[in-house]
XYZ file of C-alpha atoms in Angstrom:
388
model
C 44.171 -110.995 59.347
C 42.633 -112.876 62.296
C 39.376 -111.515 63.723
C 37.328 -112.506 66.757
C 34.543 -109.938 66.389
C 32.533 -108.410 63.578
C 30.566 -105.183 63.417
C 27.195 -105.719 61.737
C 25.221 -103.022 59.929
C 22.295 -103.052 57.518
C 21.265 -101.153 54.407
C 19.577 -101.221 51.039
C 21.146 -103.241 48.232
C 24.393 -101.648 47.035
C 23.962 -102.065 43.292
C 26.904 -100.406 41.533
C 27.996 -98.538 44.665
C 31.750 -98.862 45.188
C 32.487 -97.919 48.767
C 33.181 -99.309 52.207
C 29.940 -98.273 53.955
C 26.244 -98.533 53.172
C 25.048 -95.942 50.641
C 21.566 -96.142 52.223
C 21.731 -97.539 55.781
C 18.658 -98.940 57.513
C 18.026 -100.038 61.077
C 18.236 -103.609 62.287
C 14.488 -103.598 62.927
C 13.702 -102.588 59.337
C 16.083 -105.243 57.998
C 14.426 -107.872 60.204
C 10.996 -106.949 58.879
C 12.278 -107.135 55.300
C 13.789 -110.551 56.048
C 10.465 -111.826 57.392
C 8.705 -110.493 54.290
C 11.208 -112.142 51.919
C 12.481 -108.784 50.683
C 15.966 -107.648 49.716
C 18.459 -105.990 52.040
C 22.213 -105.922 52.631
C 24.411 -106.774 55.623
C 27.924 -105.384 56.028
C 30.390 -107.337 58.181
C 33.356 -105.216 59.246
C 36.290 -105.467 61.620
C 38.286 -102.515 62.949
C 36.360 -100.219 60.600
C 37.404 -102.281 57.581
C 34.794 -104.092 55.459
C 35.299 -107.844 55.191
C 32.061 -109.060 53.609
C 28.887 -107.673 52.097
C 25.986 -110.115 52.393
C 22.971 -109.507 50.151
C 19.594 -111.150 50.675
C 17.903 -111.857 47.341
C 14.383 -113.127 46.540
C 13.471 -116.831 46.568
C 15.934 -117.729 49.310
C 19.051 -116.715 47.380
C 22.071 -114.948 48.878
C 25.164 -113.245 47.508
C 28.360 -112.552 49.460
C 31.037 -110.118 48.303
C 34.445 -110.479 49.943
C 36.863 -107.584 50.458
C 40.641 -107.931 50.488
C 43.118 -106.132 52.782
C 42.841 -103.018 50.596
C 39.050 -102.944 51.112
C 38.527 -103.849 47.455
C 35.610 -106.090 46.506
C 37.536 -108.961 44.931
C 35.205 -111.943 45.109
C 31.516 -112.815 44.748
C 29.886 -116.022 45.985
C 26.325 -116.879 44.948
C 24.171 -119.155 47.104
C 20.881 -120.848 46.308
C 18.616 -123.198 48.284
C 19.584 -126.879 48.230
C 17.127 -129.759 48.643
C 18.752 -130.574 52.001
C 17.468 -127.280 53.409
C 20.960 -125.791 53.335
C 22.501 -123.259 50.965
C 24.647 -124.317 48.022
C 27.553 -122.024 47.108
C 27.005 -122.827 43.454
C 29.110 -120.068 41.887
C 32.310 -118.417 43.122
C 33.807 -115.564 41.101
C 37.160 -113.834 41.685
C 38.634 -110.838 39.905
C 42.142 -109.520 39.411
C 42.769 -105.834 38.722
C 45.981 -104.022 37.810
C 45.171 -100.667 39.390
C 42.666 -98.959 41.661
C 41.339 -97.104 38.625
C 40.727 -100.393 36.826
C 38.952 -101.762 39.882
C 36.740 -98.684 40.308
C 35.674 -98.973 36.662
C 35.493 -102.789 36.926
C 38.038 -103.423 34.184
C 39.429 -106.730 35.357
C 42.486 -108.465 33.953
C 41.314 -111.948 34.918
C 37.937 -113.316 36.007
C 37.975 -116.796 37.521
C 34.634 -118.541 38.024
C 34.006 -121.848 39.744
C 30.557 -123.373 39.167
C 29.073 -126.439 40.861
C 27.344 -128.483 38.155
C 24.375 -130.784 38.610
C 26.278 -133.978 37.777
C 28.734 -133.841 40.688
C 31.359 -131.985 38.702
C 32.838 -128.553 39.280
C 33.760 -126.290 36.375
C 36.631 -123.815 36.762
C 36.772 -121.167 34.037
C 39.393 -118.417 33.587
C 38.636 -115.424 31.378
C 41.170 -112.777 30.417
C 40.611 -109.181 29.395
C 40.554 -108.451 25.694
C 38.992 -110.306 22.756
C 39.231 -114.061 22.959
C 37.424 -116.880 21.229
C 35.127 -118.623 23.769
C 36.570 -121.943 22.608
C 39.970 -120.845 23.908
C 38.846 -119.817 27.404
C 40.622 -122.193 29.816
C 38.109 -124.563 31.437
C 38.766 -127.397 33.882
C 36.314 -130.020 35.111
C 36.896 -131.999 38.282
C 34.755 -134.063 40.668
C 33.994 -132.757 44.159
C 31.428 -133.755 46.801
C 28.532 -131.311 46.966
C 28.875 -131.274 50.761
C 32.012 -129.168 50.337
C 29.847 -126.352 48.985
C 26.990 -126.409 51.503
C 26.378 -124.081 54.431
C 23.390 -123.517 56.732
C 20.662 -121.148 55.566
C 20.851 -118.298 58.087
C 18.065 -117.075 60.278
C 18.050 -113.309 60.596
C 21.119 -112.233 62.552
C 22.904 -115.582 62.205
C 25.700 -114.143 60.088
C 28.381 -116.446 61.517
C 27.355 -118.980 58.856
C 29.213 -116.865 56.294
C 32.401 -116.230 58.304
C 34.246 -119.374 57.082
C 34.167 -117.957 53.542
C 36.139 -114.898 54.666
C 39.240 -117.096 54.801
C 39.191 -117.093 50.986
C 40.467 -113.504 51.212
C 42.922 -114.327 54.046
C 40.591 -113.122 56.817
C 40.849 -115.909 59.383
C 37.995 -116.200 61.910
C 38.850 -117.087 65.495
C 37.241 -120.110 67.127
C 34.508 -117.827 68.445
C 33.369 -114.731 66.576
C 31.254 -112.161 68.419
C 28.819 -110.052 66.397
C 28.196 -106.438 67.440
C 25.272 -104.503 65.999
C 26.408 -101.042 64.840
C 23.457 -100.318 62.554
C 21.688 -96.982 62.545
C 18.801 -96.277 64.902
C 15.300 -96.722 63.550
C 14.797 -92.967 63.822
C 11.534 -91.391 62.764
C 10.867 -94.036 60.111
C 9.409 -93.492 56.636
C 8.910 -90.112 55.002
C 6.257 -87.993 56.688
C 3.929 -85.496 55.085
C 5.147 -82.092 56.232
C 4.230 -78.729 54.795
C 1.866 -80.160 52.184
C -0.676 -77.338 52.613
C 2.077 -74.752 52.122
C 2.844 -76.219 48.703
C -0.358 -74.562 47.476
C -0.081 -71.303 49.411
C 1.236 -68.529 47.160
C 4.246 -66.515 48.237
C 8.005 -66.514 48.685
C 9.863 -69.639 49.812
C 13.379 -70.771 50.644
C 14.304 -73.954 48.767
C 17.478 -76.072 48.348
C 18.042 -74.113 45.100
C 17.633 -70.719 46.763
C 14.775 -68.188 46.947
C 11.610 -69.100 45.062
C 7.977 -68.110 44.621
C 5.007 -70.499 44.821
C 2.151 -69.880 42.391
C -0.945 -72.124 42.484
C -2.681 -72.499 39.097
C -5.917 -74.158 38.013
C -5.522 -77.282 35.846
C -9.197 -78.002 35.174
C -11.848 -80.401 36.447
C -11.185 -84.133 36.770
C -14.160 -86.416 36.115
C -14.330 -89.550 38.281
C -16.957 -92.150 37.357
C -15.861 -95.402 39.030
C -15.136 -94.146 42.543
C -11.426 -94.885 42.114
C -8.816 -92.195 41.450
C -5.672 -93.413 39.687
C -2.306 -91.642 39.920
C 0.197 -92.807 37.328
C 2.689 -92.021 34.632
C 0.312 -91.809 31.627
C 2.806 -93.777 29.572
C 2.644 -96.672 32.035
C -0.810 -97.078 33.607
C -0.796 -100.833 34.195
C -0.137 -100.519 37.942
C -1.371 -97.108 39.100
C -1.742 -95.983 42.679
C -5.461 -95.864 43.384
C -7.528 -94.107 46.044
C -11.231 -94.670 46.759
C -13.029 -91.347 46.213
C -16.593 -90.226 45.422
C -17.671 -89.947 41.776
C -18.076 -86.479 40.327
C -16.030 -83.607 38.932
C -13.247 -82.171 41.085
C -10.749 -79.315 40.672
C -7.081 -80.014 39.981
C -4.497 -77.483 41.134
C -0.805 -77.280 40.272
C 1.793 -75.661 42.493
C 4.350 -73.891 40.304
C 7.726 -73.087 41.828
C 9.520 -70.152 40.220
C 13.264 -69.932 40.863
C 16.191 -68.208 39.184
C 16.647 -71.455 37.210
C 13.124 -71.506 35.776
C 9.641 -72.761 36.609
C 8.723 -76.317 37.609
C 5.628 -78.106 38.864
C 6.315 -78.653 42.567
C 3.080 -80.504 43.376
C -0.358 -81.381 42.026
C -3.608 -81.725 43.959
C -7.110 -82.934 43.230
C -9.613 -81.648 45.817
C -12.699 -83.671 46.759
C -13.888 -81.714 49.815
C -13.342 -78.037 50.547
C -12.265 -78.917 54.086
C -8.691 -78.673 55.439
C -7.223 -82.166 55.998
C -6.749 -83.221 59.595
C -4.123 -85.848 58.772
C -2.075 -87.158 55.865
C -1.330 -90.736 54.894
C 0.840 -92.235 52.177
C -1.059 -93.809 49.289
C -0.139 -97.496 49.406
C -0.775 -100.530 47.265
C -2.201 -103.593 49.081
C 1.190 -105.342 49.169
C 3.130 -102.363 50.573
C 4.080 -102.095 54.239
C 5.371 -98.890 55.833
C 7.257 -101.010 58.362
C 9.614 -102.168 55.605
C 10.785 -98.646 54.780
C 13.949 -97.076 56.126
C 14.540 -93.564 57.382
C 12.863 -91.016 55.094
C 11.888 -93.609 52.471
C 8.518 -93.818 50.747
C 6.454 -95.756 48.234
C 5.678 -93.476 45.333
C 4.428 -93.103 41.807
C 7.133 -94.111 39.345
C 7.819 -91.734 36.464
C 9.613 -92.658 33.225
C 8.163 -90.071 30.824
C 8.630 -86.969 32.970
C 4.848 -86.851 33.369
C 2.201 -87.779 35.960
C -1.567 -87.875 35.504
C -4.736 -87.943 37.566
C -7.467 -90.084 36.002
C -10.323 -92.419 36.763
C -9.065 -95.962 37.339
C -11.133 -97.180 34.372
C -9.640 -94.636 31.971
C -7.560 -96.100 29.150
C -5.011 -94.414 26.913
C -3.933 -95.073 23.344
C -0.162 -95.207 23.583
C 0.391 -94.388 19.909
C -1.415 -91.069 20.407
C 0.362 -89.955 23.580
C 3.222 -88.178 21.821
C 0.984 -85.967 19.695
C -1.799 -85.393 22.212
C 0.140 -85.195 25.465
C 3.942 -85.299 25.564
C 4.608 -82.791 22.755
C 2.070 -80.250 24.110
C 3.667 -80.583 27.560
C 6.937 -79.286 26.102
C 5.377 -75.811 26.117
C 2.716 -76.179 28.816
C 2.585 -77.363 32.416
C -0.623 -79.378 32.067
C -2.696 -81.060 29.357
C -6.184 -82.564 29.500
C -7.134 -85.616 27.460
C -10.915 -85.218 27.381
C -13.419 -88.013 27.500
C -16.836 -87.874 25.879
C -19.265 -87.128 28.706
C -20.020 -88.912 30.915
C -16.757 -90.785 30.275
C -13.758 -89.857 32.468
C -11.061 -87.476 31.298
C -7.345 -87.408 32.160
C -5.308 -84.465 33.427
C -1.545 -84.780 32.999
C 1.221 -82.475 34.172
C 4.974 -82.238 34.204
C 6.663 -84.197 36.995
C 8.869 -81.750 38.890
C 12.353 -82.040 37.446
C 11.666 -85.267 35.561
C 11.803 -89.018 36.001
C 11.969 -90.637 39.410
C 9.636 -91.696 42.197
C 7.393 -89.260 44.051
C 5.184 -89.646 47.148
C 1.404 -89.500 46.852
C -0.397 -88.206 49.949
C -4.044 -88.645 50.947
C -5.455 -85.795 53.039
C -8.262 -86.985 55.319
C -10.840 -84.900 57.159
C -11.905 -85.247 60.810
C -14.376 -87.997 59.915
C -11.869 -89.929 57.764
C -13.132 -88.873 54.348
C -10.706 -88.194 51.509
C -10.459 -84.429 51.260
C -7.704 -84.303 48.644
C -4.873 -86.261 47.025
C -1.478 -84.644 46.428
C 1.609 -85.641 44.440
C 4.693 -83.941 45.914
C 7.603 -83.589 43.493
C 9.927 -82.752 46.386
C 11.375 -79.548 45.006
C 11.196 -78.048 48.492
C 13.070 -80.986 50.048
C 14.587 -84.382 49.187
C 13.776 -87.985 50.022
C 14.189 -91.605 49.003
C 11.515 -93.528 47.150
C 10.796 -97.123 46.255
């Protein structure tokens, strides 16, 4: 196949996704900001609606290129790393052979061939076959080759022509001049916005993705803040909580229960600092997080691995060996549990996290004069979104 133009689109990293389009597309502008920040993103190069190459930007100046064959199967992976010349070194090139589409979709290869550029000017070619085999009997060849044969320019953002010569390794021949056309999604409305947060705590009937439901706000006790910093975290992993500067004192915590035909879940949790309706909402961010790096509907959120989230003072500690007995087991039959602190020490109020593990947005509600009126964790049972 000879091509003289390539369609360029951008997205999040593909991971285990096996498809021909981005599972999570992002705009060119978002990708450019991620590039400038040294963050990960993916570039898809296509021709006539057929994928030819998937280019992934990795940390520390590394790149990975997947090549597709004429069947739109990912059949090859080339890893690049920075070279002391300022260029990229294609230091590892891996090809796979599959018998059937089913084998390919489950990544059950018959043969894996890997070529590795070694530090001593040699190249190692290794062939591995499916099934048990003694490593000593894996065919390996060593041969000399100039390192210049494996170098290519390190691309600036948008300079994807530097990778087009590698497409010939899957019989996609570039013309003398290759024109790039941007077909990425529009920037749209950007990151997730706080909508309907107040309604999460207003009792009554609701329509949800799972059908009719009823919202029931319930009291979860008073949270004691002593340091002036609220922490929002999975209580089983409090090393990097999301923190918000708030006044010291004792403040009410409210849960929003969502009752559906499938059962009852915690839809949101709120700690209220001022009995004043918020004028605006902002996402709770860590210092190193930038909203400009998020794609459509994405957010930075609190990560959950134990099915539980907690409000606590930022100085509060937990004894991990006691969490099962004092917190996780009681939460099997309750929506919320308090781990008290001896006054005036701070306590901890934990609650079930919606439908379980994941990432959930934390919203700061500010009053007219910019004070923190409340902080809310939304478990997104009324809608869906994408977190980081």
